[in-house]
Amino acid sequence: MISLAPSRLTRWIIGILVGLFFAIPLVSTFLYTLRDPKGGLSGVNWAKLVDPAFSSTLRPIWTGLGNSLVLAVVTVLIVLLLLTPTMILVHLRFPKLRPAFEFLALLPISIPAIVLVVGLSPIYLQIARTLGTGTWTLAFAYGITVLPFAYRAIQASIDATDLRTLSEAARTLGANWPTIVIRVLAPNLRQGLLAASLISVAVVLGEFTIASLLNRQVFQTAMVVVRNQDAYLPAIFTLLALLLVFVLLLIIGRAARGTRKARS
């Protein structure tokens, strides 16, 4: 029987090419941050992060980063507390609605951000009158933006888990629905929920168009402002943001291995 799997050499070549595809921009950016204005390479640009002389230059980035982290938390809460229970409800009680729900969940990925902002502008006028113009209100728009990615991550875990049997067993033992969702179903969907949370954080930290057009200061818009004063600082914060996402991936990987060990 002829194996369709690629040979070891082919896998190595593909791995090296993919590694270079990701490594070359990162290494180039890192070397750029080490460029000394006086010539050669040094850590003078990284030292600006703790230099009091650059505190006023860095202030927009710290403010934008704080706003983005608040937005990330609120967006993750929307995904965990609104999207996840709705998906569980559709899966268990209304399976015929799943195609329509999936279509609505994946629809935002096909809508350009500029079109989304035009449609959301009248809504945000009412939000500003009711809830104020705080940056955290962008989480409502970001909740729509992350919907396709979070939906696919959670749905993959739902498809791999027999939620119906677990919920019926818990109900037989006298558990109510909040207890079933929190203590029975959520632990079995942990990998998908962690992946959806990571994707939501990554999208929020990298989103620029909606925040810029709605005149909100977030991490990405702050880096554009700082770039006009110092071109090295945005590159440094870009590397730090990628490092943060990498650490989150490691945490999810460890949590997923913990889940598999517990099941075994």
PDB file of C-alpha atoms in Angstrom:
ATOM      1  CA  MET A   1       0.000   0.000   0.000  1.00  0.00           C
ATOM      2  CA  ILE A   2       1.431   3.337  -1.083  1.00  0.00           C
ATOM      3  CA  SER A   3       1.655   5.865   1.736  1.00  0.00           C
ATOM      4  CA  LEU A   4       0.291   9.321   0.959  1.00  0.00           C
ATOM      5  CA  ALA A   5       2.171  10.896   3.849  1.00  0.00           C
ATOM      6  CA  PRO A   6       5.089  13.188   2.882  1.00  0.00           C
ATOM      7  CA  SER A   7       8.590  11.879   3.430  1.00  0.00           C
ATOM      8  CA  ARG A   8      10.787  12.992   6.318  1.00  0.00           C
ATOM      9  CA  LEU A   9      12.826  15.217   3.968  1.00  0.00           C
ATOM     10  CA  THR A  10       9.671  16.882   2.646  1.00  0.00           C
ATOM     11  CA  ARG A  11       8.422  17.544   6.175  1.00  0.00           C
ATOM     12  CA  TRP A  12      11.785  19.094   7.116  1.00  0.00           C
ATOM     13  CA  ILE A  13      11.761  21.327   4.026  1.00  0.00           C
ATOM     14  CA  ILE A  14       8.192  22.480   4.731  1.00  0.00           C
ATOM     15  CA  GLY A  15       9.038  23.074   8.405  1.00  0.00           C
ATOM     16  CA  ILE A  16      12.120  25.113   7.545  1.00  0.00           C
ATOM     17  CA  LEU A  17      10.279  27.222   4.959  1.00  0.00           C
ATOM     18  CA  VAL A  18       7.395  27.916   7.356  1.00  0.00           C
ATOM     19  CA  GLY A  19       9.885  28.714  10.134  1.00  0.00           C
ATOM     20  CA  LEU A  20      11.759  31.149   7.907  1.00  0.00           C
ATOM     21  CA  PHE A  21       8.480  32.749   6.848  1.00  0.00           C
ATOM     22  CA  PHE A  22       7.771  33.659  10.464  1.00  0.00           C
ATOM     23  CA  ALA A  23      11.329  34.115  11.724  1.00  0.00           C
ATOM     24  CA  ILE A  24      12.699  36.540   9.108  1.00  0.00           C
ATOM     25  CA  PRO A  25      10.271  39.438   9.890  1.00  0.00           C
ATOM     26  CA  LEU A  26      10.689  38.923  13.649  1.00  0.00           C
ATOM     27  CA  VAL A  27      14.491  38.804  13.509  1.00  0.00           C
ATOM     28  CA  SER A  28      14.550  41.809  11.179  1.00  0.00           C
ATOM     29  CA  THR A  29      12.332  43.781  13.560  1.00  0.00           C
ATOM     30  CA  PHE A  30      14.482  42.797  16.538  1.00  0.00           C
ATOM     31  CA  LEU A  31      17.685  43.863  14.751  1.00  0.00           C
ATOM     32  CA  TYR A  32      15.984  47.123  13.804  1.00  0.00           C
ATOM     33  CA  THR A  33      15.255  47.833  17.491  1.00  0.00           C
ATOM     34  CA  LEU A  34      18.960  47.265  18.272  1.00  0.00           C
ATOM     35  CA  ARG A  35      20.074  49.875  15.738  1.00  0.00           C
ATOM     36  CA  ASP A  36      22.004  52.642  17.480  1.00  0.00           C
ATOM     37  CA  PRO A  37      21.490  56.133  15.981  1.00  0.00           C
ATOM     38  CA  LYS A  38      25.221  56.685  16.526  1.00  0.00           C
ATOM     39  CA  GLY A  39      26.098  53.560  14.569  1.00  0.00           C
ATOM     40  CA  GLY A  40      26.280  49.839  15.254  1.00  0.00           C
ATOM     41  CA  LEU A  41      23.980  47.775  17.474  1.00  0.00           C
ATOM     42  CA  SER A  42      23.127  48.454  21.115  1.00  0.00           C
ATOM     43  CA  GLY A  43      20.266  48.286  23.611  1.00  0.00           C
ATOM     44  CA  VAL A  44      19.817  52.055  23.748  1.00  0.00           C
ATOM     45  CA  ASN A  45      16.326  51.862  22.202  1.00  0.00           C
ATOM     46  CA  TRP A  46      15.177  49.211  24.692  1.00  0.00           C
ATOM     47  CA  ALA A  47      16.534  51.356  27.554  1.00  0.00           C
ATOM     48  CA  LYS A  48      14.002  54.044  26.578  1.00  0.00           C
ATOM     49  CA  LEU A  49      11.282  51.889  28.162  1.00  0.00           C
ATOM     50  CA  VAL A  50      12.648  52.724  31.645  1.00  0.00           C
ATOM     51  CA  ASP A  51      14.175  56.116  30.842  1.00  0.00           C
ATOM     52  CA  PRO A  52      12.263  58.944  32.612  1.00  0.00           C
ATOM     53  CA  ALA A  53      13.178  61.288  29.742  1.00  0.00           C
ATOM     54  CA  PHE A  54      10.871  59.271  27.442  1.00  0.00           C
ATOM     55  CA  SER A  55       7.976  58.984  29.893  1.00  0.00           C
ATOM     56  CA  SER A  56       5.936  61.637  28.065  1.00  0.00           C
ATOM     57  CA  THR A  57       6.631  59.918  24.730  1.00  0.00           C
ATOM     58  CA  LEU A  58       5.557  56.540  26.102  1.00  0.00           C
ATOM     59  CA  ARG A  59       2.458  57.840  27.905  1.00  0.00           C
ATOM     60  CA  PRO A  60       0.099  57.354  24.893  1.00  0.00           C
ATOM     61  CA  ILE A  61       1.274  53.744  24.529  1.00  0.00           C
ATOM     62  CA  TRP A  62       0.738  52.933  28.222  1.00  0.00           C
ATOM     63  CA  THR A  63      -2.692  54.594  28.095  1.00  0.00           C
ATOM     64  CA  GLY A  64      -3.590  52.758  24.894  1.00  0.00           C
ATOM     65  CA  LEU A  65      -2.273  49.470  26.277  1.00  0.00           C
ATOM     66  CA  GLY A  66      -4.367  49.874  29.430  1.00  0.00           C
ATOM     67  CA  ASN A  67      -7.469  50.609  27.334  1.00  0.00           C
ATOM     68  CA  SER A  68      -6.758  47.594  25.095  1.00  0.00           C
ATOM     69  CA  LEU A  69      -6.361  45.280  28.093  1.00  0.00           C
ATOM     70  CA  VAL A  70      -9.688  46.493  29.519  1.00  0.00           C
ATOM     71  CA  LEU A  71     -11.259  45.942  26.089  1.00  0.00           C
ATOM     72  CA  ALA A  72      -9.727  42.467  25.917  1.00  0.00           C
ATOM     73  CA  VAL A  73     -11.202  41.529  29.307  1.00  0.00           C
ATOM     74  CA  VAL A  74     -14.682  42.836  28.414  1.00  0.00           C
ATOM     75  CA  THR A  75     -14.555  41.148  24.987  1.00  0.00           C
ATOM     76  CA  VAL A  76     -13.522  37.811  26.531  1.00  0.00           C
ATOM     77  CA  LEU A  77     -16.383  38.146  29.032  1.00  0.00           C
ATOM     78  CA  ILE A  78     -18.790  38.699  26.127  1.00  0.00           C
ATOM     79  CA  VAL A  79     -17.466  35.551  24.451  1.00  0.00           C
ATOM     80  CA  LEU A  80     -17.604  33.429  27.614  1.00  0.00           C
ATOM     81  CA  LEU A  81     -20.832  34.722  29.151  1.00  0.00           C
ATOM     82  CA  LEU A  82     -22.913  35.456  26.049  1.00  0.00           C
ATOM     83  CA  LEU A  83     -21.638  33.506  23.047  1.00  0.00           C
ATOM     84  CA  THR A  84     -20.761  30.229  24.805  1.00  0.00           C
ATOM     85  CA  PRO A  85     -24.113  29.690  26.623  1.00  0.00           C
ATOM     86  CA  THR A  86     -25.940  30.595  23.401  1.00  0.00           C
ATOM     87  CA  MET A  87     -23.967  28.000  21.431  1.00  0.00           C
ATOM     88  CA  ILE A  88     -24.634  25.367  24.101  1.00  0.00           C
ATOM     89  CA  LEU A  89     -28.349  26.236  24.063  1.00  0.00           C
ATOM     90  CA  VAL A  90     -28.522  25.994  20.259  1.00  0.00           C
ATOM     91  CA  HIS A  91     -26.619  22.679  20.309  1.00  0.00           C
ATOM     92  CA  LEU A  92     -28.819  21.059  22.962  1.00  0.00           C
ATOM     93  CA  ARG A  93     -32.261  22.596  22.490  1.00  0.00           C
ATOM     94  CA  PHE A  94     -32.436  24.088  18.990  1.00  0.00           C
ATOM     95  CA  PRO A  95     -30.174  22.042  16.674  1.00  0.00           C
ATOM     96  CA  LYS A  96     -32.238  23.060  13.610  1.00  0.00           C
ATOM     97  CA  LEU A  97     -31.182  26.680  14.189  1.00  0.00           C
ATOM     98  CA  ARG A  98     -27.471  25.827  14.015  1.00  0.00           C
ATOM     99  CA  PRO A  99     -26.998  26.579  10.243  1.00  0.00           C
ATOM    100  CA  ALA A 100     -28.636  30.001  10.609  1.00  0.00           C
ATOM    101  CA  PHE A 101     -26.709  30.740  13.813  1.00  0.00           C
ATOM    102  CA  GLU A 102     -23.437  29.675  12.185  1.00  0.00           C
ATOM    103  CA  PHE A 103     -24.145  31.910   9.192  1.00  0.00           C
ATOM    104  CA  LEU A 104     -24.758  34.910  11.455  1.00  0.00           C
ATOM    105  CA  ALA A 105     -21.649  34.127  13.538  1.00  0.00           C
ATOM    106  CA  LEU A 106     -19.379  33.880  10.489  1.00  0.00           C
ATOM    107  CA  LEU A 107     -20.932  36.868   8.657  1.00  0.00           C
ATOM    108  CA  PRO A 108     -18.712  39.591  10.257  1.00  0.00           C
ATOM    109  CA  ILE A 109     -15.576  38.070   8.708  1.00  0.00           C
ATOM    110  CA  SER A 110     -16.900  38.965   5.244  1.00  0.00           C
ATOM    111  CA  ILE A 111     -17.702  42.581   6.154  1.00  0.00           C
ATOM    112  CA  PRO A 112     -14.836  45.108   5.879  1.00  0.00           C
ATOM    113  CA  ALA A 113     -14.096  47.008   9.065  1.00  0.00           C
ATOM    114  CA  ILE A 114     -14.843  50.358   7.420  1.00  0.00           C
ATOM    115  CA  VAL A 115     -18.330  49.152   6.455  1.00  0.00           C
ATOM    116  CA  LEU A 116     -18.839  47.809   9.983  1.00  0.00           C
ATOM    117  CA  VAL A 117     -17.915  51.193  11.448  1.00  0.00           C
ATOM    118  CA  VAL A 118     -20.335  53.023   9.141  1.00  0.00           C
ATOM    119  CA  GLY A 119     -23.118  50.722  10.276  1.00  0.00           C
ATOM    120  CA  LEU A 120     -22.178  50.986  13.950  1.00  0.00           C
ATOM    121  CA  SER A 121     -21.812  54.786  14.017  1.00  0.00           C
ATOM    122  CA  PRO A 122     -25.543  55.535  14.657  1.00  0.00           C
ATOM    123  CA  ILE A 123     -25.602  52.840  17.320  1.00  0.00           C
ATOM    124  CA  TYR A 124     -22.555  54.336  19.033  1.00  0.00           C
ATOM    125  CA  LEU A 125     -24.258  57.724  19.110  1.00  0.00           C
ATOM    126  CA  GLN A 126     -26.955  56.154  21.302  1.00  0.00           C
ATOM    127  CA  ILE A 127     -24.324  54.256  23.326  1.00  0.00           C
ATOM    128  CA  ALA A 128     -22.432  57.522  23.949  1.00  0.00           C
ATOM    129  CA  ARG A 129     -25.624  59.207  25.220  1.00  0.00           C
ATOM    130  CA  THR A 130     -26.459  56.264  27.485  1.00  0.00           C
ATOM    131  CA  LEU A 131     -23.123  54.823  28.650  1.00  0.00           C
ATOM    132  CA  GLY A 132     -20.699  57.641  27.824  1.00  0.00           C
ATOM    133  CA  THR A 133     -17.749  57.715  25.430  1.00  0.00           C
ATOM    134  CA  GLY A 134     -15.425  55.457  27.423  1.00  0.00           C
ATOM    135  CA  THR A 135     -13.039  53.305  25.423  1.00  0.00           C
ATOM    136  CA  TRP A 136     -14.498  50.146  26.972  1.00  0.00           C
ATOM    137  CA  THR A 137     -17.665  50.635  24.897  1.00  0.00           C
ATOM    138  CA  LEU A 138     -15.630  49.501  21.876  1.00  0.00           C
ATOM    139  CA  ALA A 139     -15.970  45.988  23.331  1.00  0.00           C
ATOM    140  CA  PHE A 140     -19.471  45.802  21.803  1.00  0.00           C
ATOM    141  CA  ALA A 141     -17.953  46.260  18.327  1.00  0.00           C
ATOM    142  CA  TYR A 142     -15.025  43.968  19.119  1.00  0.00           C
ATOM    143  CA  GLY A 143     -17.468  41.314  20.321  1.00  0.00           C
ATOM    144  CA  ILE A 144     -18.846  41.281  16.761  1.00  0.00           C
ATOM    145  CA  THR A 145     -15.365  41.324  15.209  1.00  0.00           C
ATOM    146  CA  VAL A 146     -14.108  38.288  17.161  1.00  0.00           C
ATOM    147  CA  LEU A 147     -17.371  36.378  16.697  1.00  0.00           C
ATOM    148  CA  PRO A 148     -16.283  34.237  13.665  1.00  0.00           C
ATOM    149  CA  PHE A 149     -12.967  33.207  15.246  1.00  0.00           C
ATOM    150  CA  ALA A 150     -14.363  32.498  18.712  1.00  0.00           C
ATOM    151  CA  TYR A 151     -17.301  30.603  17.219  1.00  0.00           C
ATOM    152  CA  ARG A 152     -15.087  28.181  15.279  1.00  0.00           C
ATOM    153  CA  ALA A 153     -12.828  27.532  18.298  1.00  0.00           C
ATOM    154  CA  ILE A 154     -15.737  26.795  20.649  1.00  0.00           C
ATOM    155  CA  GLN A 155     -17.720  24.831  18.064  1.00  0.00           C
ATOM    156  CA  ALA A 156     -14.746  22.494  17.510  1.00  0.00           C
ATOM    157  CA  SER A 157     -14.785  21.609  21.224  1.00  0.00           C
ATOM    158  CA  ILE A 158     -18.577  21.206  21.215  1.00  0.00           C
ATOM    159  CA  ASP A 159     -18.382  18.802  18.254  1.00  0.00           C
ATOM    160  CA  ALA A 160     -15.694  16.752  20.053  1.00  0.00           C
ATOM    161  CA  THR A 161     -17.729  16.478  23.285  1.00  0.00           C
ATOM    162  CA  ASP A 162     -20.981  14.640  23.930  1.00  0.00           C
ATOM    163  CA  LEU A 163     -22.736  17.555  25.614  1.00  0.00           C
ATOM    164  CA  ARG A 164     -26.158  15.917  25.459  1.00  0.00           C
ATOM    165  CA  THR A 165     -25.103  12.862  27.472  1.00  0.00           C
ATOM    166  CA  LEU A 166     -23.192  14.966  30.007  1.00  0.00           C
ATOM    167  CA  SER A 167     -26.089  17.390  30.532  1.00  0.00           C
ATOM    168  CA  GLU A 168     -28.695  14.611  30.827  1.00  0.00           C
ATOM    169  CA  ALA A 169     -26.518  12.751  33.339  1.00  0.00           C
ATOM    170  CA  ALA A 170     -26.102  15.922  35.407  1.00  0.00           C
ATOM    171  CA  ARG A 171     -29.849  16.651  35.291  1.00  0.00           C
ATOM    172  CA  THR A 172     -30.545  13.085  36.412  1.00  0.00           C
ATOM    173  CA  LEU A 173     -28.402  13.783  39.476  1.00  0.00           C
ATOM    174  CA  GLY A 174     -30.445  16.898  40.255  1.00  0.00           C
ATOM    175  CA  ALA A 175     -28.212  19.684  38.891  1.00  0.00           C
ATOM    176  CA  ASN A 176     -29.829  22.848  37.555  1.00  0.00           C
ATOM    177  CA  TRP A 177     -28.806  24.463  34.266  1.00  0.00           C
ATOM    178  CA  PRO A 178     -26.326  27.049  35.676  1.00  0.00           C
ATOM    179  CA  THR A 179     -24.560  24.234  37.554  1.00  0.00           C
ATOM    180  CA  ILE A 180     -24.539  22.042  34.437  1.00  0.00           C
ATOM    181  CA  VAL A 181     -23.033  24.776  32.271  1.00  0.00           C
ATOM    182  CA  ILE A 182     -20.428  25.965  34.805  1.00  0.00           C
ATOM    183  CA  ARG A 183     -19.376  22.736  36.527  1.00  0.00           C
ATOM    184  CA  VAL A 184     -20.031  20.058  33.877  1.00  0.00           C
ATOM    185  CA  LEU A 185     -19.932  21.481  30.343  1.00  0.00           C
ATOM    186  CA  ALA A 186     -17.434  24.348  30.686  1.00  0.00           C
ATOM    187  CA  PRO A 187     -14.591  22.121  32.026  1.00  0.00           C
ATOM    188  CA  ASN A 188     -15.050  19.793  29.051  1.00  0.00           C
ATOM    189  CA  LEU A 189     -14.950  22.756  26.670  1.00  0.00           C
ATOM    190  CA  ARG A 190     -11.932  24.299  28.368  1.00  0.00           C
ATOM    191  CA  GLN A 191      -9.581  23.933  25.405  1.00  0.00           C
ATOM    192  CA  GLY A 192     -12.000  25.637  23.018  1.00  0.00           C
ATOM    193  CA  LEU A 193     -12.799  28.376  25.528  1.00  0.00           C
ATOM    194  CA  LEU A 194      -9.108  29.073  26.091  1.00  0.00           C
ATOM    195  CA  ALA A 195      -8.473  29.187  22.336  1.00  0.00           C
ATOM    196  CA  ALA A 196     -11.439  31.544  21.826  1.00  0.00           C
ATOM    197  CA  SER A 197     -10.170  33.778  24.649  1.00  0.00           C
ATOM    198  CA  LEU A 198      -6.656  33.879  23.167  1.00  0.00           C
ATOM    199  CA  ILE A 199      -7.986  34.726  19.710  1.00  0.00           C
ATOM    200  CA  SER A 200     -10.170  37.457  21.212  1.00  0.00           C
ATOM    201  CA  VAL A 201      -7.188  38.989  23.031  1.00  0.00           C
ATOM    202  CA  ALA A 202      -5.054  38.828  19.876  1.00  0.00           C
ATOM    203  CA  VAL A 203      -7.758  40.469  17.743  1.00  0.00           C
ATOM    204  CA  VAL A 204      -8.348  43.234  20.307  1.00  0.00           C
ATOM    205  CA  LEU A 205      -4.619  43.995  20.654  1.00  0.00           C
ATOM    206  CA  GLY A 206      -4.193  44.123  16.861  1.00  0.00           C
ATOM    207  CA  GLU A 207      -7.362  45.977  15.862  1.00  0.00           C
ATOM    208  CA  PHE A 208      -6.813  49.496  14.476  1.00  0.00           C
ATOM    209  CA  THR A 209      -9.504  50.521  11.971  1.00  0.00           C
ATOM    210  CA  ILE A 210     -12.556  50.544  14.250  1.00  0.00           C
ATOM    211  CA  ALA A 211     -10.756  52.329  17.102  1.00  0.00           C
ATOM    212  CA  SER A 212      -9.241  54.909  14.768  1.00  0.00           C
ATOM    213  CA  LEU A 213     -12.489  55.711  12.956  1.00  0.00           C
ATOM    214  CA  LEU A 214     -14.447  55.928  16.221  1.00  0.00           C
ATOM    215  CA  ASN A 215     -11.728  58.173  17.748  1.00  0.00           C
ATOM    216  CA  ARG A 216     -10.776  55.861  20.620  1.00  0.00           C
ATOM    217  CA  GLN A 217      -7.236  55.542  21.949  1.00  0.00           C
ATOM    218  CA  VAL A 218      -6.084  51.931  22.041  1.00  0.00           C
ATOM    219  CA  PHE A 219      -2.755  50.144  21.727  1.00  0.00           C
ATOM    220  CA  GLN A 220      -2.550  50.255  17.918  1.00  0.00           C
ATOM    221  CA  THR A 221      -3.649  53.882  17.522  1.00  0.00           C
ATOM    222  CA  ALA A 222      -1.208  54.914  20.274  1.00  0.00           C
ATOM    223  CA  MET A 223       1.682  53.264  18.431  1.00  0.00           C
ATOM    224  CA  VAL A 224       0.846  55.272  15.314  1.00  0.00           C
ATOM    225  CA  VAL A 225       0.983  58.447  17.407  1.00  0.00           C
ATOM    226  CA  VAL A 226       4.314  57.497  19.019  1.00  0.00           C
ATOM    227  CA  ARG A 227       5.787  56.424  15.683  1.00  0.00           C
ATOM    228  CA  ASN A 228       5.819  60.061  14.587  1.00  0.00           C
ATOM    229  CA  GLN A 229       8.152  60.846  17.522  1.00  0.00           C
ATOM    230  CA  ASP A 230      10.252  57.677  17.756  1.00  0.00           C
ATOM    231  CA  ALA A 231      10.191  54.923  15.138  1.00  0.00           C
ATOM    232  CA  TYR A 232      11.890  52.312  17.353  1.00  0.00           C
ATOM    233  CA  LEU A 233       9.408  52.223  20.247  1.00  0.00           C
ATOM    234  CA  PRO A 234       6.434  50.845  18.228  1.00  0.00           C
ATOM    235  CA  ALA A 235       8.685  48.057  16.911  1.00  0.00           C
ATOM    236  CA  ILE A 236       9.719  47.177  20.477  1.00  0.00           C
ATOM    237  CA  PHE A 237       6.119  47.055  21.674  1.00  0.00           C
ATOM    238  CA  THR A 238       5.169  44.952  18.654  1.00  0.00           C
ATOM    239  CA  LEU A 239       7.744  42.343  19.704  1.00  0.00           C
ATOM    240  CA  LEU A 240       6.521  42.471  23.312  1.00  0.00           C
ATOM    241  CA  ALA A 241       2.909  41.977  22.166  1.00  0.00           C
ATOM    242  CA  LEU A 242       3.957  38.934  20.106  1.00  0.00           C
ATOM    243  CA  LEU A 243       5.835  37.605  23.133  1.00  0.00           C
ATOM    244  CA  LEU A 244       2.676  37.986  25.228  1.00  0.00           C
ATOM    245  CA  VAL A 245       0.632  36.014  22.671  1.00  0.00           C
ATOM    246  CA  PHE A 246       3.351  33.326  22.588  1.00  0.00           C
ATOM    247  CA  VAL A 247       3.207  32.983  26.387  1.00  0.00           C
ATOM    248  CA  LEU A 248      -0.588  32.700  26.205  1.00  0.00           C
ATOM    249  CA  LEU A 249      -0.207  29.927  23.607  1.00  0.00           C
ATOM    250  CA  LEU A 250       2.101  28.046  25.972  1.00  0.00           C
ATOM    251  CA  ILE A 251      -0.445  28.406  28.776  1.00  0.00           C
ATOM    252  CA  ILE A 252      -3.215  27.056  26.540  1.00  0.00           C
ATOM    253  CA  GLY A 253      -0.991  24.168  25.484  1.00  0.00           C
ATOM    254  CA  ARG A 254      -0.283  23.239  29.108  1.00  0.00           C
ATOM    255  CA  ALA A 255      -3.984  23.532  29.973  1.00  0.00           C
ATOM    256  CA  ALA A 256      -4.897  21.300  27.020  1.00  0.00           C
ATOM    257  CA  ARG A 257      -2.349  18.660  28.086  1.00  0.00           C
ATOM    258  CA  GLY A 258      -3.791  18.831  31.598  1.00  0.00           C
ATOM    259  CA  THR A 259      -7.262  18.183  30.173  1.00  0.00           C
ATOM    260  CA  ARG A 260      -6.090  15.155  28.173  1.00  0.00           C
ATOM    261  CA  LYS A 261      -4.263  13.687  31.203  1.00  0.00           C
ATOM    262  CA  ALA A 262      -7.360  14.161  33.363  1.00  0.00           C
ATOM    263  CA  ARG A 263      -9.524  12.369  30.751  1.00  0.00           C
ATOM    264  CA  SER A 264      -7.030   9.507  30.421  1.00  0.00           C
TER     265      SER A 264
END
